[in-house]
Tab-separated table of C-alpha atoms and ligand atoms in Angstrom:
chain	number	residue	atom	x	y	z
A	1	MET	CA	144.685	-50.905	-12.559
A	2	THR	CA	147.924	-52.593	-11.466
A	3	GLN	CA	148.440	-55.906	-13.228
A	4	ILE	CA	148.470	-58.942	-10.918
A	5	ARG	CA	151.191	-61.457	-11.784
A	6	ALA	CA	152.018	-64.871	-10.348
A	7	ALA	CA	155.459	-64.977	-8.741
A	8	ILE	CA	157.425	-67.929	-7.468
A	9	ALA	CA	157.555	-67.150	-3.741
A	10	GLY	CA	159.631	-70.162	-2.686
A	11	ILE	CA	161.111	-73.418	-3.889
A	12	HIS	CA	162.515	-76.622	-2.419
A	13	GLY	CA	163.740	-79.886	-3.931
A	14	TYR	CA	163.865	-83.512	-2.872
A	15	VAL	CA	165.861	-86.461	-4.227
A	16	PRO	CA	165.996	-89.962	-2.733
A	17	LYS	CA	169.250	-91.019	-1.048
A	18	ASP	CA	170.031	-94.115	-3.163
A	19	LEU	CA	172.362	-93.577	-6.128
A	20	LEU	CA	172.605	-95.362	-9.464
A	21	THR	CA	176.040	-94.563	-10.884
A	22	ASN	CA	177.504	-95.189	-14.318
A	23	ALA	CA	179.664	-97.880	-12.696
A	24	ASP	CA	176.462	-99.592	-11.456
A	25	LEU	CA	174.973	-99.440	-14.954
A	26	GLU	CA	178.130	-101.002	-16.421
A	27	GLN	CA	177.229	-104.090	-14.339
A	28	MET	CA	173.614	-104.115	-15.555
A	29	VAL	CA	173.789	-103.475	-19.342
A	30	ASP	CA	176.375	-103.342	-22.109
A	31	THR	CA	177.505	-99.741	-21.600
A	32	SER	CA	180.427	-97.718	-20.252
A	33	ASP	CA	180.997	-94.639	-18.150
A	34	GLU	CA	182.805	-93.137	-21.158
A	35	TRP	CA	179.774	-93.656	-23.482
A	36	ILE	CA	177.241	-92.327	-20.978
A	37	THR	CA	179.357	-89.315	-20.010
A	38	SER	CA	180.262	-88.312	-23.556
A	39	ARG	CA	176.764	-88.907	-25.047
A	40	THR	CA	174.632	-87.522	-22.162
A	41	GLY	CA	176.792	-85.769	-19.520
A	42	ILE	CA	175.271	-87.931	-16.757
A	43	LYS	CA	177.388	-89.515	-13.986
A	44	GLN	CA	174.745	-90.595	-11.455
A	45	ARG	CA	170.999	-90.581	-10.732
A	46	HIS	CA	168.986	-90.778	-7.496
A	47	ILE	CA	166.513	-93.679	-7.257
A	48	LEU	CA	163.510	-94.024	-4.922
A	49	LYS	CA	163.924	-97.550	-3.586
A	50	GLU	CA	161.759	-97.485	-0.449
A	51	PRO	CA	158.802	-99.842	-0.882
A	52	ASN	CA	155.331	-98.266	-1.095
A	53	THR	CA	156.597	-94.792	-1.911
A	54	ALA	CA	155.715	-92.765	-4.976
A	55	VAL	CA	155.605	-89.251	-6.422
A	56	SER	CA	153.200	-88.006	-3.724
A	57	ASP	CA	155.785	-88.969	-1.075
A	58	MET	CA	158.522	-87.127	-2.937
A	59	GLY	CA	156.096	-84.186	-3.240
A	60	VAL	CA	155.497	-84.165	0.510
A	61	ARG	CA	159.257	-84.312	1.175
A	62	ALA	CA	159.800	-81.277	-1.081
A	63	ALA	CA	156.722	-79.360	0.093
A	64	ARG	CA	157.127	-79.605	3.899
A	65	PRO	CA	160.455	-77.687	4.029
A	66	LEU	CA	159.071	-75.219	1.467
A	67	LEU	CA	156.017	-74.430	3.603
A	68	GLU	CA	158.213	-74.152	6.662
A	69	LYS	CA	160.795	-71.815	5.144
A	70	THR	CA	158.141	-69.588	3.536
A	71	GLY	CA	156.029	-69.529	6.729
A	72	THR	CA	153.006	-70.825	4.821
A	73	SER	CA	150.160	-72.594	6.622
A	74	VAL	CA	148.425	-75.443	4.776
A	75	ASP	CA	145.127	-73.583	5.262
A	76	GLU	CA	146.319	-70.759	2.988
A	77	ILE	CA	146.807	-73.035	-0.033
A	78	ASP	CA	143.825	-72.805	-2.380
A	79	LEU	CA	145.111	-74.767	-5.397
A	80	VAL	CA	147.497	-77.725	-5.790
A	81	ILE	CA	148.757	-78.762	-9.219
A	82	CYS	CA	151.069	-81.710	-9.717
A	83	ALA	CA	153.153	-82.021	-12.888
A	84	THR	CA	154.049	-85.667	-13.312
A	85	SER	CA	154.171	-88.458	-15.871
A	86	THR	CA	154.489	-91.147	-13.216
A	87	PRO	CA	151.411	-90.543	-11.037
A	88	ASP	CA	151.011	-92.728	-7.928
A	89	LEU	CA	147.865	-94.199	-9.526
A	90	VAL	CA	146.016	-93.696	-12.827
A	91	PHE	CA	143.432	-92.005	-10.604
A	92	PRO	CA	142.885	-90.201	-8.282
A	93	SER	CA	145.356	-87.478	-9.130
A	94	THR	CA	148.717	-87.306	-7.390
A	95	ALA	CA	147.857	-83.681	-6.504
A	96	CYS	CA	144.864	-84.971	-4.454
A	97	LEU	CA	147.012	-87.608	-2.745
A	98	THR	CA	149.839	-85.156	-1.977
A	99	ALA	CA	147.431	-82.535	-0.614
A	100	ASP	CA	145.846	-85.139	1.659
A	101	LYS	CA	149.231	-86.231	3.026
A	102	LEU	CA	150.120	-82.579	3.702
A	103	GLY	CA	146.772	-81.883	5.431
A	104	ILE	CA	145.639	-79.360	2.795
A	105	LYS	CA	141.840	-79.019	3.039
A	106	ASN	CA	140.994	-75.734	1.293
A	107	ALA	CA	142.353	-76.406	-2.190
A	108	PHE	CA	141.167	-77.980	-5.401
A	109	CYS	CA	143.749	-80.310	-6.895
A	110	PHE	CA	144.617	-81.733	-10.274
A	111	ASP	CA	147.528	-83.176	-12.288
A	112	VAL	CA	149.116	-81.905	-15.500
A	113	MET	CA	150.628	-84.505	-17.790
A	114	ALA	CA	152.965	-82.962	-20.344
A	115	ALA	CA	156.009	-85.221	-19.876
A	116	CYS	CA	159.213	-83.190	-19.468
A	117	SER	CA	157.380	-79.910	-20.222
A	118	GLY	CA	155.017	-80.407	-17.280
A	119	LEU	CA	156.490	-77.684	-15.068
A	120	ILE	CA	156.331	-74.944	-17.704
A	121	TYR	CA	152.764	-75.966	-18.666
A	122	THR	CA	151.816	-75.999	-14.964
A	123	LEU	CA	153.368	-72.625	-14.114
A	124	THR	CA	151.543	-71.103	-17.070
A	125	THR	CA	148.222	-72.699	-16.026
A	126	ALA	CA	148.653	-71.733	-12.366
A	127	SER	CA	149.548	-68.153	-13.290
A	128	LYS	CA	146.125	-67.724	-14.957
A	129	PHE	CA	144.294	-68.588	-11.723
A	130	ILE	CA	146.394	-66.029	-9.858
A	131	GLU	CA	146.185	-63.307	-12.522
A	132	SER	CA	142.375	-63.634	-12.574
A	133	GLY	CA	142.289	-62.956	-8.830
A	134	SER	CA	140.471	-66.229	-8.108
A	135	HIS	CA	143.419	-67.936	-6.316
A	136	LYS	CA	146.091	-66.574	-4.015
A	137	CYS	CA	148.348	-69.386	-2.894
A	138	VAL	CA	149.187	-72.183	-5.311
A	139	LEU	CA	151.348	-75.168	-4.465
A	140	VAL	CA	153.022	-76.751	-7.484
A	141	ILE	CA	154.496	-80.227	-7.109
A	142	SER	CA	156.686	-81.218	-10.052
A	143	GLY	CA	158.514	-84.512	-10.209
A	144	ASP	CA	158.750	-88.079	-11.344
A	145	LYS	CA	159.668	-91.531	-10.178
A	146	MET	CA	161.116	-92.453	-13.567
A	147	SER	CA	162.599	-95.662	-12.144
A	148	SER	CA	159.030	-97.030	-12.023
A	149	ILE	CA	158.741	-96.976	-15.842
A	150	ILE	CA	162.338	-97.653	-16.933
A	151	ASP	CA	163.463	-100.981	-18.363
A	152	TYR	CA	166.835	-101.621	-16.711
A	153	THR	CA	167.717	-104.068	-19.494
A	154	ASP	CA	167.393	-101.354	-22.191
A	155	ARG	CA	170.703	-99.477	-22.403
A	156	LYS	CA	169.211	-96.800	-24.679
A	157	THR	CA	166.912	-95.460	-21.945
A	158	CYS	CA	168.078	-96.722	-18.543
A	159	VAL	CA	171.214	-94.568	-18.523
A	160	ILE	CA	169.254	-91.341	-18.911
A	161	PHE	CA	166.555	-91.149	-16.243
A	162	GLY	CA	166.468	-90.606	-12.471
A	163	ASP	CA	163.963	-89.772	-9.717
A	164	GLY	CA	163.444	-86.348	-8.167
A	165	CYS	CA	160.890	-83.702	-7.319
A	166	GLY	CA	160.454	-80.038	-6.526
A	167	ALA	CA	157.798	-77.962	-4.792
A	168	LEU	CA	157.091	-74.322	-5.662
A	169	LEU	CA	154.818	-71.752	-4.111
A	170	LEU	CA	153.099	-69.215	-6.370
A	171	LYS	CA	151.603	-66.003	-4.999
A	172	PRO	CA	150.173	-62.804	-6.496
A	173	THR	CA	152.419	-59.791	-6.879
A	174	THR	CA	151.998	-56.302	-8.320
A	175	ASP	CA	155.653	-55.202	-8.222
A	176	GLY	CA	156.430	-56.111	-11.850
A	177	THR	CA	158.037	-59.453	-11.004
A	178	GLY	CA	156.522	-62.881	-11.684
A	179	ILE	CA	155.581	-64.903	-14.762
A	180	LEU	CA	155.435	-62.448	-17.657
A	181	ASP	CA	155.130	-64.529	-20.815
A	182	ALA	CA	155.079	-68.079	-22.167
A	183	GLU	CA	155.234	-69.748	-25.539
A	184	LEU	CA	153.952	-73.325	-25.268
A	185	GLN	CA	153.559	-75.740	-28.159
A	186	SER	CA	152.630	-79.403	-28.811
A	187	ASP	CA	152.726	-81.921	-31.668
A	188	GLY	CA	151.027	-85.277	-31.040
A	189	SER	CA	152.578	-86.791	-34.156
A	190	GLY	CA	155.790	-87.013	-32.115
A	191	ALA	CA	154.233	-89.717	-29.907
A	192	GLN	CA	155.732	-92.442	-32.103
A	193	TYR	CA	159.241	-91.486	-30.919
A	194	LEU	CA	158.606	-91.304	-27.166
A	195	HIS	CA	155.823	-93.180	-25.388
A	196	MET	CA	154.827	-96.056	-23.135
A	197	LYS	CA	153.118	-98.762	-25.147
A	198	ALA	CA	150.727	-100.247	-22.558
A	199	GLY	CA	148.939	-99.455	-19.323
A	200	GLY	CA	146.491	-96.895	-20.735
A	201	SER	CA	142.994	-97.401	-22.175
A	202	LEU	CA	144.448	-98.303	-25.583
A	203	LYS	CA	146.255	-101.341	-24.223
A	204	PRO	CA	145.356	-102.118	-20.610
A	205	ALA	CA	147.806	-104.134	-18.546
A	206	SER	CA	147.697	-107.870	-19.262
A	207	HIS	CA	150.026	-110.852	-19.014
A	208	GLU	CA	150.911	-110.233	-22.669
A	209	THR	CA	151.846	-106.560	-22.158
A	210	VAL	CA	153.985	-107.436	-19.141
A	211	ASP	CA	155.719	-110.295	-20.986
A	212	ALA	CA	156.379	-107.968	-23.951
A	213	ARG	CA	157.931	-105.365	-21.572
A	214	GLU	CA	155.468	-102.715	-22.760
A	215	HIS	CA	155.119	-100.842	-19.443
A	216	PHE	CA	158.387	-98.998	-19.898
A	217	VAL	CA	159.570	-95.837	-21.673
A	218	PHE	CA	160.119	-96.418	-25.384
A	219	GLN	CA	162.375	-93.833	-27.005
A	220	ASP	CA	163.857	-93.343	-30.452
A	221	GLY	CA	166.536	-90.931	-29.219
A	222	GLY	CA	167.726	-89.379	-32.502
A	223	PRO	CA	164.474	-87.645	-33.595
A	224	VAL	CA	163.776	-86.629	-29.972
A	225	PHE	CA	167.207	-85.009	-29.729
A	226	LYS	CA	166.714	-83.016	-32.934
A	227	ARG	CA	163.224	-81.802	-32.090
A	228	ALA	CA	164.278	-80.925	-28.523
A	229	VAL	CA	167.015	-78.593	-29.768
A	230	GLN	CA	164.685	-76.992	-32.344
A	231	GLY	CA	161.752	-76.644	-29.937
A	232	MET	CA	163.645	-75.190	-27.002
A	233	SER	CA	165.806	-72.775	-29.008
A	234	GLY	CA	162.856	-71.726	-31.227
A	235	THR	CA	160.539	-70.848	-28.336
A	236	LEU	CA	163.357	-69.111	-26.446
A	237	ARG	CA	163.883	-66.918	-29.510
A	238	THR	CA	160.132	-66.170	-29.752
A	239	VAL	CA	159.814	-65.190	-26.089
A	240	MET	CA	162.969	-63.055	-26.234
A	241	GLN	CA	161.831	-61.210	-29.366
A	242	ARG	CA	158.331	-60.640	-27.975
A	243	ASN	CA	159.777	-59.143	-24.779
A	244	ASP	CA	162.630	-57.238	-26.373
A	245	LEU	CA	165.260	-59.276	-24.515
A	246	ALA	CA	168.854	-59.659	-25.686
A	247	ALA	CA	170.975	-62.508	-24.335
A	248	ASP	CA	172.785	-60.012	-22.071
A	249	ASP	CA	169.483	-59.013	-20.422
A	250	VAL	CA	168.904	-62.559	-19.187
A	251	ALA	CA	170.404	-63.518	-15.818
A	252	TRP	CA	169.720	-67.253	-16.097
A	253	VAL	CA	168.442	-69.791	-18.603
A	254	VAL	CA	166.971	-72.883	-16.945
A	255	PRO	CA	166.748	-75.689	-19.488
A	256	HIS	CA	165.117	-79.060	-18.921
A	257	GLN	CA	167.986	-81.459	-18.187
A	258	ALA	CA	167.600	-84.162	-20.869
A	259	ASN	CA	171.098	-84.362	-22.253
A	260	GLU	CA	174.162	-82.130	-21.796
A	261	ARG	CA	174.613	-81.978	-25.574
A	262	ILE	CA	171.023	-80.695	-26.009
A	263	ILE	CA	171.588	-78.046	-23.317
A	264	ARG	CA	174.862	-76.860	-24.878
A	265	SER	CA	173.326	-76.737	-28.391
A	266	VAL	CA	170.322	-74.712	-27.177
A	267	ALA	CA	172.603	-72.306	-25.281
A	268	SER	CA	174.871	-71.800	-28.257
A	269	MET	CA	171.956	-71.289	-30.719
A	270	ALA	CA	170.485	-68.609	-28.423
A	271	ASP	CA	173.927	-67.057	-27.723
A	272	PHE	CA	173.895	-67.744	-23.976
A	273	PRO	CA	177.268	-68.318	-22.294
A	274	MET	CA	177.156	-71.557	-20.280
A	275	GLU	CA	178.033	-69.602	-17.087
A	276	ARG	CA	174.435	-68.315	-17.122
A	277	VAL	CA	172.823	-71.641	-18.036
A	278	MET	CA	171.840	-73.857	-15.101
A	279	MET	CA	173.032	-77.433	-15.514
A	280	ASN	CA	173.146	-80.217	-12.927
A	281	ILE	CA	172.325	-83.225	-15.148
A	282	GLU	CA	175.652	-84.799	-14.158
A	283	ARG	CA	174.326	-85.528	-10.630
A	284	TYR	CA	170.608	-86.189	-11.216
A	285	GLY	CA	170.101	-87.387	-14.814
A	286	ASN	CA	166.772	-86.619	-16.456
A	287	THR	CA	164.166	-86.511	-13.674
A	288	THR	CA	161.479	-85.418	-16.215
A	289	ASN	CA	159.265	-82.961	-14.249
A	290	GLY	CA	161.914	-82.691	-11.545
A	291	THR	CA	164.706	-81.114	-13.597
A	292	ILE	CA	163.770	-77.420	-13.680
A	293	PRO	CA	162.713	-77.258	-9.986
A	294	LEU	CA	165.934	-79.015	-8.938
A	295	CYS	CA	167.944	-76.430	-10.883
A	296	LEU	CA	166.007	-73.468	-9.467
A	297	ALA	CA	166.345	-74.843	-5.934
A	298	GLU	CA	170.064	-75.440	-6.303
A	299	TRP	CA	170.647	-71.946	-7.721
A	300	GLU	CA	168.158	-70.194	-5.376
A	301	LYS	CA	170.889	-68.466	-3.376
A	302	HIS	CA	172.160	-66.762	-6.547
A	303	LEU	CA	168.752	-65.425	-7.652
A	304	LYS	CA	167.981	-61.771	-7.097
A	305	SER	CA	164.720	-59.862	-7.239
A	306	GLY	CA	164.224	-58.542	-10.783
A	307	ASP	CA	166.490	-61.122	-12.483
A	308	ASN	CA	165.204	-62.030	-15.942
A	309	ILE	CA	164.915	-65.816	-16.106
A	310	LEU	CA	163.965	-68.054	-19.022
A	311	LEU	CA	162.743	-71.608	-18.438
A	312	THR	CA	162.712	-73.933	-21.432
A	313	ALA	CA	161.689	-77.579	-21.843
A	314	PHE	CA	160.889	-80.319	-24.325
A	315	GLY	CA	159.244	-83.678	-23.743
A	316	GLY	CA	157.018	-86.516	-24.853
A	317	GLY	CA	153.916	-85.560	-26.757
A	318	PHE	CA	155.794	-83.815	-28.247
A	319	THR	CA	155.379	-80.883	-25.842
A	320	TRP	CA	157.726	-77.925	-25.547
A	321	GLY	CA	158.009	-74.252	-24.771
A	322	SER	CA	159.665	-71.419	-22.883
A	323	VAL	CA	158.526	-69.235	-19.986
A	324	TYR	CA	159.806	-65.737	-19.185
A	325	LEU	CA	159.703	-64.594	-15.573
A	326	LYS	CA	161.214	-61.891	-13.421
A	327	TRP	CA	162.476	-63.429	-10.188
A	328	HIS	CA	160.555	-62.131	-7.174
A	329	TYR	CA	162.630	-62.509	-4.033
A	330	ASP	CA	166.188	-62.361	-2.715
A	331	GLY	CA	167.221	-66.016	-2.955
A	332	ALA	CA	170.274	-65.692	-0.690
A	333	ALA	CA	168.194	-64.305	2.193
A	334	ALA	CA	165.418	-66.876	1.702
A	335	SER	CA	167.739	-69.863	1.545
A	336	ASN	CA	169.583	-68.613	4.654
A	337	GLY	CA	172.436	-71.048	4.128
A	338	GLN	CA	170.064	-74.053	4.327
A	339	THR	CA	170.272	-76.925	1.864
A	340	PRO	CA	167.806	-76.276	-0.984
A	341	ILE	CA	167.441	-79.961	-1.910
A	342	SER	CA	166.614	-82.519	0.793
A	343	VAL	CA	168.204	-85.949	0.336
A	344	PHE	CA	166.956	-88.898	2.396
B	401	COA	N1	175.838	-97.529	-24.028
B	401	COA	C1	176.571	-97.861	-25.097
B	401	COA	N2	176.074	-97.768	-26.355
B	401	COA	C2	174.831	-97.330	-26.493
B	401	COA	C3	174.019	-96.965	-25.399
B	401	COA	C4	174.583	-97.084	-24.124
B	401	COA	N3	173.900	-96.761	-23.008
B	401	COA	N4	172.813	-96.544	-25.858
B	401	COA	C5	172.861	-96.647	-27.199
B	401	COA	N5	174.067	-97.117	-27.580
B	401	COA	C6	174.543	-97.386	-28.919
B	401	COA	C7	173.409	-97.661	-29.886
B	401	COA	O1	173.002	-99.005	-29.812
B	401	COA	C8	174.056	-97.318	-31.191
B	401	COA	O2	174.851	-98.391	-31.601
B	401	COA	P1	174.843	-98.870	-33.131
B	401	COA	O3	175.373	-97.694	-33.888
B	401	COA	O4	175.752	-100.037	-33.092
B	401	COA	O5	173.425	-99.183	-33.430
B	401	COA	C9	174.981	-96.150	-30.847
B	401	COA	O6	175.176	-96.229	-29.428
B	401	COA	C10	174.414	-94.796	-31.171
B	401	COA	O7	173.078	-94.760	-30.721
B	401	COA	P2	172.203	-93.483	-30.859
B	401	COA	O8	170.843	-93.760	-30.295
B	401	COA	O9	172.307	-92.964	-32.255
B	401	COA	O10	173.006	-92.502	-29.880
B	401	COA	P3	172.825	-90.982	-29.668
B	401	COA	O11	174.097	-90.313	-29.864
B	401	COA	O12	171.621	-90.450	-30.379
B	401	COA	O13	172.504	-90.918	-28.108
B	401	COA	C11	170.620	-90.614	-26.677
B	401	COA	C12	171.356	-91.566	-27.604
B	401	COA	C13	169.374	-91.306	-26.164
B	401	COA	C14	171.539	-90.290	-25.510
B	401	COA	C15	170.292	-89.328	-27.456
B	401	COA	O14	169.664	-89.645	-28.664
B	401	COA	C16	169.372	-88.417	-26.694
B	401	COA	O15	169.726	-87.885	-25.656
B	401	COA	N6	168.172	-88.162	-27.245
B	401	COA	C17	167.220	-87.269	-26.615
B	401	COA	C18	166.719	-87.902	-25.375
B	401	COA	C19	165.803	-87.027	-24.633
B	401	COA	O16	166.007	-85.856	-24.586
B	401	COA	N7	164.810	-87.670	-24.036
B	401	COA	C20	163.900	-87.090	-23.135
B	401	COA	C21	162.958	-86.190	-23.791
B	401	COA	S1	162.923	-84.817	-22.892
C-alpha cells in the first residue's frame, strides 16, 4: 500500500505594520544598536499595536491569503491547530477563536504550547492525523504576540522578541514528498531558565504579581543559548543519520530565529553553508512560533518539489527538535510573484 504523508501545500505569513527598531530601544532602555546587532543580529521587530487584536487576528490575516492562493474553501478544513505561547485567552483555545473568525465549521480545533518549538511539534502532530487517513485538510496557525508578555524595561529580553504569524496548509500526498521524520525532545528542568512567573494556576494574577512585574518573559540567556545550540545541532544530526542525509543532500535548513549567533553555530556544527540556511532575524527578531513560517513564506519562491528541508527549533520547556520533509510543490509557481508575507 502506498504510504500517505502530510505535505505542506501552501504557506503565508503576516506581520503587523508598526516597527520597533534598535534606535527606538536605545530611547527605552540602556542599550545600543551595536550591542543588539553584535549579540543577536536583530535590527528591527514588528509590533501589533492595534487595540483589541491578538494572535487569532494575526492568524486570520495569514490564513485568508493562504486559503485564497491555494483555492481552499473553509468547508474543506477538518482540523485547525494553533501553535502559540501567547494565546488570546487562557481558554478557549486560539485555534477555536481563529476558526470562528475564518468561518470554519467542519473542523476540530486545539492549541499546542511548546514555546519556540511549537511549529515543529504541531507539524509532527498534524502529520499523524493525515497519515492515519482520518483528516485531509489541516490548517496550522503558528505565531505569537510576544509584545504582550515582554517587559520593555528589561533590556535582557525586550531587544529580542517581536510579533508575527504564519499559516500553513497540510494535505495528504502519496508522491514521496511531505513530512518524513522528526526527532522531538523536552526537558522540564529547563523551566528555571525561561518562563513566565505568574498568570497560570501556580500563581494567578493579583495586584502583587502585577506590581512585581511577574507577567513577563523571564530569561537567563546564557544557559538557554548553550542548550539551544546543543539541542538543535544534536537533533539535526540524529535526523540526518537516520535518513542517510549528508549536508550536500539538504536544500535548506530552516532554524528557529532566536539569535544570529545560535543560527551560525548550529549551521557550522552541522556543516551547512549559510547560503542554504534561512535567516531573516534581522528584520523580525524572535517571533517565537512565527519564525519558521515567516522563513518558509519568504523563501517559498525558491522551494522546489523534492527539495530536502530540515526544520529545527529550541524553546522554553525546554523543548526542541528537528523535522525532515521533502518539499511538495513548485514554490515559484505558487507564489506567482505575490508577496508571501502580508504587512498591515
Ligand atoms: N544591551 C546592552 N547590554 C546588555 C543587554 C542589552 N540589551 N542585555 C544584556 N546586557 C549586558 C548584561 O547586563 C551583561 O552585563 P554585565 O556583564 O555587566 O552583567 C552583558 O551584557 C552580557 O550579558 P549576557 O546575558 O551574558 O549576554 P549574552 O552574550 O549571553 O547575550 C542574549 C544575551 C539574551 C542575547 C543571549 O544569551 C541569547 O540569545 N540567549 C538565548 C536566547 C534565546 O534563544 N531565547 C529564546 C529561546 S528560543
